[in-house]
Coordinates of C-alpha atoms in Angstrom, one line a residue:
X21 CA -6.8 50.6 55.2
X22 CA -4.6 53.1 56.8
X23 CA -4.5 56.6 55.8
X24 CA -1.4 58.0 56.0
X25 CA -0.9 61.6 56.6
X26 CA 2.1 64.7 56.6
X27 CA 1.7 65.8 60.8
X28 CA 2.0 69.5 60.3
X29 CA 2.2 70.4 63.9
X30 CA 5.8 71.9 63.3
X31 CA 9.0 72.5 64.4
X32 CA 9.0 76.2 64.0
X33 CA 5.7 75.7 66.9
X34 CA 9.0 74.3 69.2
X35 CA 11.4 76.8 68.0
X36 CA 9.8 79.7 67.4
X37 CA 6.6 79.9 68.9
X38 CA 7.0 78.4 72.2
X39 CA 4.5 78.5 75.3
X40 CA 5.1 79.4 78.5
X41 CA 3.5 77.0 81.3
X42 CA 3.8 79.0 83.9
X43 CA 0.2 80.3 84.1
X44 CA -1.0 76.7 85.3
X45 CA -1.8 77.7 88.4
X46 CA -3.4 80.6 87.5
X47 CA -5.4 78.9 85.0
X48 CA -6.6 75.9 86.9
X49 CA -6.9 77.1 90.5
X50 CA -3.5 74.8 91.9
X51 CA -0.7 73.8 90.9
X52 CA -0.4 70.6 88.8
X53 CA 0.4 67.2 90.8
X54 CA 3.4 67.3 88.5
X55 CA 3.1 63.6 87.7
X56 CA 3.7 64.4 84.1
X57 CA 7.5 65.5 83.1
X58 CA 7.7 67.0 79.5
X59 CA 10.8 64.4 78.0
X60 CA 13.5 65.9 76.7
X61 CA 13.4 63.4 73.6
X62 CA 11.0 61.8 71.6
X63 CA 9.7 58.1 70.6
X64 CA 13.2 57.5 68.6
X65 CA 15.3 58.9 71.1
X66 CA 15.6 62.1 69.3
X67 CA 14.1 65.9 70.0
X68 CA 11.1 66.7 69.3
X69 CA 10.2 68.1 66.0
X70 CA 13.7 68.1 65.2
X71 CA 13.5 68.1 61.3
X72 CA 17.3 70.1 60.7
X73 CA 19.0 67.0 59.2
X74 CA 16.2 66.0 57.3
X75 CA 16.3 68.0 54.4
X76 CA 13.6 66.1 52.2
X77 CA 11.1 66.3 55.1
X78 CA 11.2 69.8 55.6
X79 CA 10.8 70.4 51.6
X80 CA 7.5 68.1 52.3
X81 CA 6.4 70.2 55.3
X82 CA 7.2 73.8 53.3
X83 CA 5.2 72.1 49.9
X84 CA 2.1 71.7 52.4
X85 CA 2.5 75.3 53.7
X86 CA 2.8 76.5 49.8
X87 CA -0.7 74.6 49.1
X88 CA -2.4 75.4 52.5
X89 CA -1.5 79.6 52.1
X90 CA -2.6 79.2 48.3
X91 CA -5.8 77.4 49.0
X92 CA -7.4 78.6 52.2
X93 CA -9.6 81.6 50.8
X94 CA -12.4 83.2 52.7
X95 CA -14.7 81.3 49.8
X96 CA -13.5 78.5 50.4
X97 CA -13.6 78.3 54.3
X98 CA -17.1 79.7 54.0
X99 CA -18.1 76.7 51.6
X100 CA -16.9 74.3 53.9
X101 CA -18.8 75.6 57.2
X102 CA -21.4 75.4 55.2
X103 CA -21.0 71.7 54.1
X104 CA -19.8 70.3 57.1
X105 CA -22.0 72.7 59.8
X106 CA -24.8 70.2 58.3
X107 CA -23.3 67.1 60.6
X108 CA -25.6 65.1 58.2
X109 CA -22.4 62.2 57.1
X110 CA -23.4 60.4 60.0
X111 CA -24.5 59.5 63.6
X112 CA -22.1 57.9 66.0
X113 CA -20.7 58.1 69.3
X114 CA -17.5 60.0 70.6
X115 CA -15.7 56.5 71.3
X116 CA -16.5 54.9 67.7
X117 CA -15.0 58.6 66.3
X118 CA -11.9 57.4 68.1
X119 CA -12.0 54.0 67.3
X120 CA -12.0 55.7 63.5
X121 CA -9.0 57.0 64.2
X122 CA -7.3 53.6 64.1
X123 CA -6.9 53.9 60.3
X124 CA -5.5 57.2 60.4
X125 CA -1.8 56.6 60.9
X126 CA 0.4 60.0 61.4
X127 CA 3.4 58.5 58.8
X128 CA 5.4 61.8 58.8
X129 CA 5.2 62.3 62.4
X130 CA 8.6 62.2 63.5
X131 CA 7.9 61.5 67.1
X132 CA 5.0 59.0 66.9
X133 CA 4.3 56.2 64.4
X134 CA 1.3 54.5 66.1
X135 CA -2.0 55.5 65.4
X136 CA -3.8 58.4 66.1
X137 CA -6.1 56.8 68.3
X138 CA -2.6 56.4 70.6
X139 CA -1.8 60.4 70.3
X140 CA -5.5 60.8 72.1
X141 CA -5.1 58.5 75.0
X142 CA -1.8 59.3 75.7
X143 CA -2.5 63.3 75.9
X144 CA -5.7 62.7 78.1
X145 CA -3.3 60.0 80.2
X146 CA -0.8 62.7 80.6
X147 CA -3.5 65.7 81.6
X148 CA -4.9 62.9 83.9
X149 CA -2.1 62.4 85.8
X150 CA -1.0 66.3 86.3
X151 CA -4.8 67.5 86.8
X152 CA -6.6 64.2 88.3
X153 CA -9.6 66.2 89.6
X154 CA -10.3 68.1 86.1
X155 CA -12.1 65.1 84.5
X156 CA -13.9 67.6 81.9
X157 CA -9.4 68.4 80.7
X158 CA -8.8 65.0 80.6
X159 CA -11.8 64.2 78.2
X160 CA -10.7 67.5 76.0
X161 CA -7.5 65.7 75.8
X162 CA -8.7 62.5 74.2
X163 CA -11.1 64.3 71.5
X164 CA -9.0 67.4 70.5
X165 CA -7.9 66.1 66.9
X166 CA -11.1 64.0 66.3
X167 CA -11.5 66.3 63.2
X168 CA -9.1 64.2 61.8
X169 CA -11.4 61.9 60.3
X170 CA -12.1 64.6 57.4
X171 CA -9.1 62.8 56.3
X172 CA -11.3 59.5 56.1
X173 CA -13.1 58.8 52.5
X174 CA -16.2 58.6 54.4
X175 CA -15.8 62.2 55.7
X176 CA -15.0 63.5 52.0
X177 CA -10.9 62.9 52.3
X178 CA -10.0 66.2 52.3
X179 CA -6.8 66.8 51.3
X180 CA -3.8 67.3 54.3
X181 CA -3.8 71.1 53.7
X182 CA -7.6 71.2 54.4
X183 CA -7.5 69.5 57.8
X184 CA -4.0 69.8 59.5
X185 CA -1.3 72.2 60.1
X186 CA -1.2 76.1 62.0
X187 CA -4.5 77.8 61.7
X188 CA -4.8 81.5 61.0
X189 CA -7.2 83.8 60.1
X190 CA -9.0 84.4 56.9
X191 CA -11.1 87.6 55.8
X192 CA -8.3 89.8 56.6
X193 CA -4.6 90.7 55.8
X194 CA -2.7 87.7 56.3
X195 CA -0.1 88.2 59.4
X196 CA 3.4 88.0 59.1
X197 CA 4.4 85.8 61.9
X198 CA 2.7 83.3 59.8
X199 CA 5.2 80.4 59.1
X200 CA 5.9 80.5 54.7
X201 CA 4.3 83.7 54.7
X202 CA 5.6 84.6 51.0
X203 CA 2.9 81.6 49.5
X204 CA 0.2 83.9 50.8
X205 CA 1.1 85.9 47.5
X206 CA -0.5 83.4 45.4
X207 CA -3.7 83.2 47.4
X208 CA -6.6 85.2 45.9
X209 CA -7.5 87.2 48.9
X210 CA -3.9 88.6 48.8
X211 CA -4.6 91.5 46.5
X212 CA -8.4 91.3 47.2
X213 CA -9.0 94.7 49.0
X214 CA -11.7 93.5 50.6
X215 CA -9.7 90.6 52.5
X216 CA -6.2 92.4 52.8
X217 CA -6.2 94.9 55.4
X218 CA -5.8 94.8 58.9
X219 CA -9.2 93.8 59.7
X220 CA -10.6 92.7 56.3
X221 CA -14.3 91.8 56.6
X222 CA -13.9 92.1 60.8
X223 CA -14.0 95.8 62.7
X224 CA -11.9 96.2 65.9
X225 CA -13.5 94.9 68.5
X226 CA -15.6 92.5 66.9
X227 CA -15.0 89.2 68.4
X228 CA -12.3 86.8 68.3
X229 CA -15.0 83.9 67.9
X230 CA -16.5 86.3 65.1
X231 CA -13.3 85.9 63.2
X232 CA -13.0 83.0 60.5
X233 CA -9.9 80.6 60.6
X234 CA -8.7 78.7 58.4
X235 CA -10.4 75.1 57.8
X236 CA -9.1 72.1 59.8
X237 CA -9.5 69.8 62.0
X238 CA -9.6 72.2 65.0
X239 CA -12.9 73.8 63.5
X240 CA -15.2 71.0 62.6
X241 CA -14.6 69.4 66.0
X242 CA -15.7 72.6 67.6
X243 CA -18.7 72.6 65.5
X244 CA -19.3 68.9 66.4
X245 CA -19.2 69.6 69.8
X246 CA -21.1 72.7 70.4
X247 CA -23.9 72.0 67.5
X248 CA -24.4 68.3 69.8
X249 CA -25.1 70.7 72.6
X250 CA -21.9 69.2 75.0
X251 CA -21.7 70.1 78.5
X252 CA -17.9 70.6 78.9
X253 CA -17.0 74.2 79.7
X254 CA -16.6 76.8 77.5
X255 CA -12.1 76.6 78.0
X256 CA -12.9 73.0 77.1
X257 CA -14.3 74.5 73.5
X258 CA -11.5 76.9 73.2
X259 CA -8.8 74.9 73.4
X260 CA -10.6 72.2 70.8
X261 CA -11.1 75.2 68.5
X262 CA -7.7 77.4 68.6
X263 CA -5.3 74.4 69.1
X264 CA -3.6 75.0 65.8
X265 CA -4.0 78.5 65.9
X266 CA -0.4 80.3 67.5
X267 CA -1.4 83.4 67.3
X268 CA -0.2 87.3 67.2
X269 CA -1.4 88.4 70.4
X270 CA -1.4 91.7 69.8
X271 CA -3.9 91.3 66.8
X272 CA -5.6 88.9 68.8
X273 CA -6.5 91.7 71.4
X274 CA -7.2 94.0 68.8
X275 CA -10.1 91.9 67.8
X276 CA -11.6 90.6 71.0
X277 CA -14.3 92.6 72.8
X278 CA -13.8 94.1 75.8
X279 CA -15.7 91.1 77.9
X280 CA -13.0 88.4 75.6
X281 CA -10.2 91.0 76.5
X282 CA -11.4 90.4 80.3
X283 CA -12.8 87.2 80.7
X284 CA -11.0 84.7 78.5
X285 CA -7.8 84.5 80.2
X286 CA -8.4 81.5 81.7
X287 CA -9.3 79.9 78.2
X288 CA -6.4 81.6 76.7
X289 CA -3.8 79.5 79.3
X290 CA -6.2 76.3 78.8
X291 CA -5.1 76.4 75.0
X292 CA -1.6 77.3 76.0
X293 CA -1.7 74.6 78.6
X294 CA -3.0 72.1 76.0
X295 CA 0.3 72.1 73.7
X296 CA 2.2 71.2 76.4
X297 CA 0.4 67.6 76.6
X298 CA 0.0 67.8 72.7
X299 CA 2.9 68.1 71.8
X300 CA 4.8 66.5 74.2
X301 CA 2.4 63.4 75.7
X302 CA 3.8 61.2 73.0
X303 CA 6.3 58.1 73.7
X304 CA 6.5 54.3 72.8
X305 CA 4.8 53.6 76.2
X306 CA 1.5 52.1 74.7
X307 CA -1.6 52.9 77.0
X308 CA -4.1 49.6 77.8
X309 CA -7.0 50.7 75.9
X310 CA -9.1 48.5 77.4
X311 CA -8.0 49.3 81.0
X312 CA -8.7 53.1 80.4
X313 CA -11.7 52.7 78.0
X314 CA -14.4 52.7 81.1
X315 CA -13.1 55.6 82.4
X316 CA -13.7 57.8 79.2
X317 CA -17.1 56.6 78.4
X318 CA -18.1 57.7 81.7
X319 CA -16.9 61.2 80.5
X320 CA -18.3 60.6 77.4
X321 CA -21.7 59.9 78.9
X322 CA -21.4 62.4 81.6
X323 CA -20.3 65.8 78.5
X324 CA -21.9 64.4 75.0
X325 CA -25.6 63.0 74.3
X326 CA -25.0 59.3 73.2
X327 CA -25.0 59.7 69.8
X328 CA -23.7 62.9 67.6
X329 CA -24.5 63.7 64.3
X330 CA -21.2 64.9 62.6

């Protein structure tokens, strides 16, 4: 059974909240071997997240917006930390989480129509061949959406506006770079004064990994990894953990202590550098599983115990 799913990684994160790549070197200690070229044009031949003559499609992708900014409450983030920090569903290995994947078809996704399974190899493959010597960025790569299998009956099926789609924060006035920022009205921490100012429940300062975002994908994967005790570095987490989150920068650095403020530049330009290959790694060129599938266990084995609970 395939489960079929809206991708909510949007155009507006093309056209209006673009990334600059030219930290790289900065970020990484060299430049890039520059064996991966971002393509102009998708799988179809067309640009990317180009949804302006498909007027049905971006009705879909502003009705998920609607639900998500009416939905996501501090309550009901807290409730499903809770739930889901248990890792109690089950026990299995990072390469049968991706094998999962193979019934999680992106349908909407207007660049890709194979598998997710496909998106994660072929970001890793494109890291890989731009950063061959950061094996710990090329395993980040291929396990960044693995939170997708809350989609999955077996992981609860939570509903699209639970697991994908931008990230922002919750417990605090809702920021109005947000894309659909006018559904926020309906949202029960809109008018709550103790979630609608500046810093809400937070104080200046406090922490950026202090501050709750909004459930996904991006969030349970983190938990997975860090709660299974994994050995990739800590830019590694950050990028699994903020991927979805394009974020106010100036708020961001309002938040952050003073050691974030100084010491997590080079995690900021991992996450920046990780949209490049997310959003752009995907094409009809399939990968060889098989051929590529000894490589990543040996990261696998080398970053995660055997088995995780999740």
């Amino acid at each position: 059974m395939a489960i079929l799913i809206d991708h909510l990684e949007l155009e507006v994160e093309v056209q209006d909240k673009k990334v600059s790549f030219e930290s790289d070197e900065v970020a990484f200690g060299g430049k890039p071997n520059a064996g991966f070229a971002m393509p102009e044009n998708n799988s179809f031949g067309h640009s990317f997240r180009d949804y302006g003559t498909e007027s049905e499609r971006k009705k879909a992708v502003e009705e998920f917006y609607r639900l998500s900014h009416i939905n996501q409450t501090y309550d009901f983030v807290k409730r499903m930390m809770e739930e889901y920090g248990k890792l109690n569903r089950v026990e299995m290995s990072i390469w049968e989480c991706c094998e999962l994947l193979n019934d999680v078809v992106d349908d909407s996704d207007p660049d890709l129509d194979e598998p997710q399974i496909e998106h994660l190899l072929q970001t890793a493959e494109a890291i890989r061949k731009d950063y061959p010597d950061e094996d710990w960025l090329h395993l980040t790569g291929l396990i960044h959406d693995l939170g997708k299998v809350l989609l999955l009956p077996s992981f609860g099926g939570l509903p699209q506006w639970a697991v994908v789609g931008d990230t922002f924060p919750i417990g605090c006035a809702f920021d109005d770079s947000i894309v659909h920022h006018k559904y926020f009205a309906d949202n029960p921490d809109y008018n709550n004064p103790a979630y609608n100012t500046k810093y809400g429940v937070y104080s200046e300062g406090c922490g950026l990994e202090n501050v709750m975002m909004s459930w996904g994908h991006d969030d349970y994967m983190y938990l997975v990894a860090k709660e299974n005790k994994t050995t990739l570095p800590s830019a590694a987490l950050f990028i699994i953990r903020y991927h979805s989150f394009y974020r106010n920068i100036a708020y961001v650095r309002s938040i952050q202590t003073p050691d974030e403020r100084g010491g997590c530049r080079e995690s900021e330009m991992a996450s920046h550098f990780q949209v490049k290959y997310d959003l752009y790694s995907k094409s009809k060129v399939r990968i060889d599983v098989e051929k590529v599938k000894p490589y990543y266990l040996s990261l696998i084995e080398k970053y995660f115990p055997f088995k995780l609970r999740w």
